[in-house]
CSV table of C-alpha atoms in Angstrom, one decimal:
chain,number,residue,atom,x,y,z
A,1,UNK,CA,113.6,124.2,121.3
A,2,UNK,CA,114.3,120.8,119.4
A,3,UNK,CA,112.1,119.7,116.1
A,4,UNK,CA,109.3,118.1,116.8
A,5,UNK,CA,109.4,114.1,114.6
A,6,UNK,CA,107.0,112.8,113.0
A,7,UNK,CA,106.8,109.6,112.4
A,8,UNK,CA,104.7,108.8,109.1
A,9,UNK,CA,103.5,104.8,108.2
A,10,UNK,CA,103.6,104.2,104.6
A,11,UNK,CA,100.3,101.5,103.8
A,12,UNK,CA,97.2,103.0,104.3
A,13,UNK,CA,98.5,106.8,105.2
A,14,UNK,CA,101.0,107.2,102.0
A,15,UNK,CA,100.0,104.5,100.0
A,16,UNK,CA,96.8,102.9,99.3
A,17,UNK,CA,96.8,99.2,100.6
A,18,UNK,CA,93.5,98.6,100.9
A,19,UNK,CA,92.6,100.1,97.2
A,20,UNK,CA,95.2,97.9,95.8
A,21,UNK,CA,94.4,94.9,98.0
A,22,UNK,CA,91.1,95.0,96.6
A,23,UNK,CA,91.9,95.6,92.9
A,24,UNK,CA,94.7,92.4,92.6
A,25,UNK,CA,92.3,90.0,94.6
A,26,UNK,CA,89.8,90.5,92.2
A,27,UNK,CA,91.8,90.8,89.0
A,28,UNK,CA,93.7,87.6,90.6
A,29,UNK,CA,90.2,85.5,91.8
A,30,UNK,CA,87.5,87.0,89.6
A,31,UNK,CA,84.9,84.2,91.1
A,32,UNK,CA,85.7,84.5,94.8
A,33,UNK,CA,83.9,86.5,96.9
A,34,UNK,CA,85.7,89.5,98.1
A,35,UNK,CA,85.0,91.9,100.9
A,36,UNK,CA,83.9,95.9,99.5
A,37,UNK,CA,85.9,98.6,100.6
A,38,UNK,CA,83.3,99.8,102.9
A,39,UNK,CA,82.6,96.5,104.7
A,40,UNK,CA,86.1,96.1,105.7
A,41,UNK,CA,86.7,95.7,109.6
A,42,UNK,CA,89.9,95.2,111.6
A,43,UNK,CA,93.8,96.0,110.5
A,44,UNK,CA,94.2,92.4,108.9
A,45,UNK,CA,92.7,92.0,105.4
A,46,UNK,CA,93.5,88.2,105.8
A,47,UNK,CA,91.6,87.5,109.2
A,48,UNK,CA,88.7,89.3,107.7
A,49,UNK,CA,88.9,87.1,104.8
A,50,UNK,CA,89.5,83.8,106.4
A,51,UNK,CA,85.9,84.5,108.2
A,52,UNK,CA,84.4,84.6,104.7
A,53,UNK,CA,86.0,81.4,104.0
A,54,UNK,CA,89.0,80.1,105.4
A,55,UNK,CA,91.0,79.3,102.1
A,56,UNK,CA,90.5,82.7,100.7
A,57,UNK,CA,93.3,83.9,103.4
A,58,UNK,CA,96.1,82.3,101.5
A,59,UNK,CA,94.6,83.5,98.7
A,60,UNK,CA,94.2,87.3,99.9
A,61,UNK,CA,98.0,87.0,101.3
A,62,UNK,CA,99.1,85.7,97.7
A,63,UNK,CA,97.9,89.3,96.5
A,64,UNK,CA,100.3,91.6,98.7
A,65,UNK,CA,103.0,89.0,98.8
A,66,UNK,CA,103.6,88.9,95.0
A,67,UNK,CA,105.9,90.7,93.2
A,68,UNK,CA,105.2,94.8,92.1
A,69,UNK,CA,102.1,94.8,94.5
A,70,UNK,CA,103.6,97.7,97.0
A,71,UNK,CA,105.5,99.4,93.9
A,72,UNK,CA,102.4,100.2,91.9
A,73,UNK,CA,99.9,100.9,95.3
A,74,UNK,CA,98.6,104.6,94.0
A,75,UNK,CA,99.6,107.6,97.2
A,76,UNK,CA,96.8,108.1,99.2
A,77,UNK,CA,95.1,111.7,98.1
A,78,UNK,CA,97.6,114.6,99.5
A,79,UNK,CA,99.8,112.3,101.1
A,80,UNK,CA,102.7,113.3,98.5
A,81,UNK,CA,102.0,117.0,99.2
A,82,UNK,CA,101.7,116.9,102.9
A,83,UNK,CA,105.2,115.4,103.2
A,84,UNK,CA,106.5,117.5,101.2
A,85,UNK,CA,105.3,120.7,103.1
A,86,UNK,CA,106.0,118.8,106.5
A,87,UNK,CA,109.4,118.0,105.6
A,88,UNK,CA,110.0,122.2,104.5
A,89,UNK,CA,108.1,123.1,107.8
A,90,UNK,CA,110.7,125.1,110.6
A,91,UNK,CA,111.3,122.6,113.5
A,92,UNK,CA,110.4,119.5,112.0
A,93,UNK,CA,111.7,116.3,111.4
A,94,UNK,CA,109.9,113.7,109.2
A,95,UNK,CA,110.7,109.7,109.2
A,96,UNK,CA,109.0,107.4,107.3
A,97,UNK,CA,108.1,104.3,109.9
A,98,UNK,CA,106.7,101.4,108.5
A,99,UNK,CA,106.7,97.6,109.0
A,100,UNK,CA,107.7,95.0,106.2
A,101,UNK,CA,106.1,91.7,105.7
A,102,UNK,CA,107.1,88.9,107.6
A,103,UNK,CA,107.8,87.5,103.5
A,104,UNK,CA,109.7,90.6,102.5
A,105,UNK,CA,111.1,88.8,99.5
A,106,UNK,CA,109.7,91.9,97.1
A,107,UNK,CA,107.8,94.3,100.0
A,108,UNK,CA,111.1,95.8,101.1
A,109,UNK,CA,112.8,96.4,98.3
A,110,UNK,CA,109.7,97.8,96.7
A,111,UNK,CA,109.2,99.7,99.3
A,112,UNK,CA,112.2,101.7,99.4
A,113,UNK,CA,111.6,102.1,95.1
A,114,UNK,CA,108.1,103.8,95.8
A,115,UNK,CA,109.3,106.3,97.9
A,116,UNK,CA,112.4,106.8,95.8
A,117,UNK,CA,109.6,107.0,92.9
A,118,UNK,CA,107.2,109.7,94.5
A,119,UNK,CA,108.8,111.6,96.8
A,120,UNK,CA,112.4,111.4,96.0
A,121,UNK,CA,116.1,110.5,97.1
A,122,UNK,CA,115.7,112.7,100.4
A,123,UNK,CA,113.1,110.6,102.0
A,124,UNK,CA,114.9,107.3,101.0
A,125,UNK,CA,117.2,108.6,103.3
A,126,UNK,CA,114.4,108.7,106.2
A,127,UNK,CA,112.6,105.2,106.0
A,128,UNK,CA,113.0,103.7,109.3
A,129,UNK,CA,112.0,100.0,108.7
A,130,UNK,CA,110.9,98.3,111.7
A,131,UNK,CA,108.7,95.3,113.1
A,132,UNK,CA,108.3,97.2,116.3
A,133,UNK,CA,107.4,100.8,116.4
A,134,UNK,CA,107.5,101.2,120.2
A,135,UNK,CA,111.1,101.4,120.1
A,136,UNK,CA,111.3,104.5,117.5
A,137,UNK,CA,112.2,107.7,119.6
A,138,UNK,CA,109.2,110.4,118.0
A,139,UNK,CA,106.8,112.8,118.8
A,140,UNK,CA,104.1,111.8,116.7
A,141,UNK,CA,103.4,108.5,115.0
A,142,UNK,CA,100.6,108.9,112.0
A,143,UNK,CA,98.9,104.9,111.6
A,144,UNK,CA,96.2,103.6,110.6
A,145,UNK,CA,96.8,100.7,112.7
A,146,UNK,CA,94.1,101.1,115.6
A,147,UNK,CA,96.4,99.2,118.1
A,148,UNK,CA,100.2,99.5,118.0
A,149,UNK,CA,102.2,97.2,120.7
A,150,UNK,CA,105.8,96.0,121.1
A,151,UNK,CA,108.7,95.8,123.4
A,152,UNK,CA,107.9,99.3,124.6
A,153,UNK,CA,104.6,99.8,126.9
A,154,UNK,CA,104.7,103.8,126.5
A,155,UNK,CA,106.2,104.6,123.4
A,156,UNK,CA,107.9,108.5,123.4
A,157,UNK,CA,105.2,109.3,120.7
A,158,UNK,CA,101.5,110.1,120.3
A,159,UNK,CA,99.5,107.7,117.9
A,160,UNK,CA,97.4,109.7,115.8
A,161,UNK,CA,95.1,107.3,114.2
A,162,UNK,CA,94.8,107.9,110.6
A,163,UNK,CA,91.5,107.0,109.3
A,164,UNK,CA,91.4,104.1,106.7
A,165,UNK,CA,88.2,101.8,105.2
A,166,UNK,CA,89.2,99.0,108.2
A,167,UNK,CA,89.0,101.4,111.1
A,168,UNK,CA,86.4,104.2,110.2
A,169,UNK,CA,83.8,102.6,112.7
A,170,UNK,CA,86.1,102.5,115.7
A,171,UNK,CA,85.3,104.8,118.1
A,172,UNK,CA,88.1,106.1,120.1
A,173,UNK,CA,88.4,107.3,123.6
A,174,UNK,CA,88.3,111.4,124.3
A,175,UNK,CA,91.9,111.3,124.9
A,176,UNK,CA,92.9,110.3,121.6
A,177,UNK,CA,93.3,111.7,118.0
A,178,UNK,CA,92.2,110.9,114.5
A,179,UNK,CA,93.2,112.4,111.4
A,180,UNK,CA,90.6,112.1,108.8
A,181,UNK,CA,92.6,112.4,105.8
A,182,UNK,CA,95.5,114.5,104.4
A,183,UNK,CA,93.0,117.8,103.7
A,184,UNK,CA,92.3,117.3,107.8
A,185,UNK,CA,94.3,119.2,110.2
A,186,UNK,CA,97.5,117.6,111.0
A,187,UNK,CA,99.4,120.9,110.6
A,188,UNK,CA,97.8,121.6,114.0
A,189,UNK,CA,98.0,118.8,115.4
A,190,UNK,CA,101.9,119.0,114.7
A,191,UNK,CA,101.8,122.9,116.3
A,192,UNK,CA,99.9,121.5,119.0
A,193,UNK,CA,102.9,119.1,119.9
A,194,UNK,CA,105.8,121.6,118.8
A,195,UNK,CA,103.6,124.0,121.8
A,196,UNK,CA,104.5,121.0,124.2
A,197,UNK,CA,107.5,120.4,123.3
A,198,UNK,CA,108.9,123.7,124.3
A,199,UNK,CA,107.4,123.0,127.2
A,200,UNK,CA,109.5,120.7,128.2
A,201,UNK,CA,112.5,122.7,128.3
């Protein structure tokens, strides 16, 4: 039977965005008002923020788009451990799949250093950097992105939404998955796929 792959995002599943988003607004704009962890609601920081008052978008965007913002985001809680054990599990492959900024001046470079930093050389090897993760050939994809469109209408993977502050309220339909966190089951949701994936032989 072939591996099953896994695709894993990097913000909000390995590293945490939306902690760090939070923390540099506020260092940066102690007197603005900011939006709480828990009252944050849809994938885009910015839009959220431009409907508390339209100039704090720039403002918010100003955060992740400086320099050493996605170097020193803290891993999300067993992210670091669950690649690790996914990456030594028999007939798997793991990819890292994440999008850049549109300004990728310091994101993709700082990027690659924070994997490099917490989970070594080997992974390095396995970012796939892309705008469009329809057109990445895997059997899962791990996102906290609720919706994830491109050039592709069926993508050859399964979103498994991974739960984050912006999309905890969303309710999903029966046929798909969530993963509430690291210390949730995605070790059966990945023998659940490796069980269809022999099928298909």
């Amino acid at each position: 039977a072939r591996p099953v792959r896994v695709l894993v995002d990097m913000d909000g599943v390995l590293a945490d965005f939306e902690a760090g988003l939070l923390r540099g607004f506020r260092r940066r704009f102690p007197g603005e008002p900011h939006v709480p962890l828990e009252q944050r609601r849809g994938f885009l920081a910015r839009e959220q923020y431009r409907a508390l008052r339209p100039d704090l978008a720039d403002k918010v965007a100003s955060v992740y788009e400086a320099p050493g913002f996605f170097l020193d985001l803290e891993p999300i809680p067993g992210a670091l451990e669950a690649m690790r054990e996914m990456n030594d599990m028999q007939d798997t492959e793991v990819f890292i799949c994440t999008s850049p900024l549109l300004k990728y001046d310091h994101c993709v470079g700082e990027k690659y250093r924070w994997v490099e930093q917490h989970l070594g050389p080997h992974f390095v090897e396995r970012i796939i950097l892309t705008r469009d993760k329809t057109v990445v050939l895997g059997d899962l994809l791990i996102d906290d992105k609720d919706t994830i469109q491109g050039q592709e209408e069926t993508p050859s993977w399964e979103h498994i939404l991974f739960t984050c502050c912006h999309n905890q309220h969303l309710v999903l339909p029966p046929t798909r998955r969530r993963l509430l966190s690291w210390s949730d089951n995605w070790r059966d949701i990945i023998d659940s796929k490796r069980e269809a994936v022999q099928w298909e032989r």
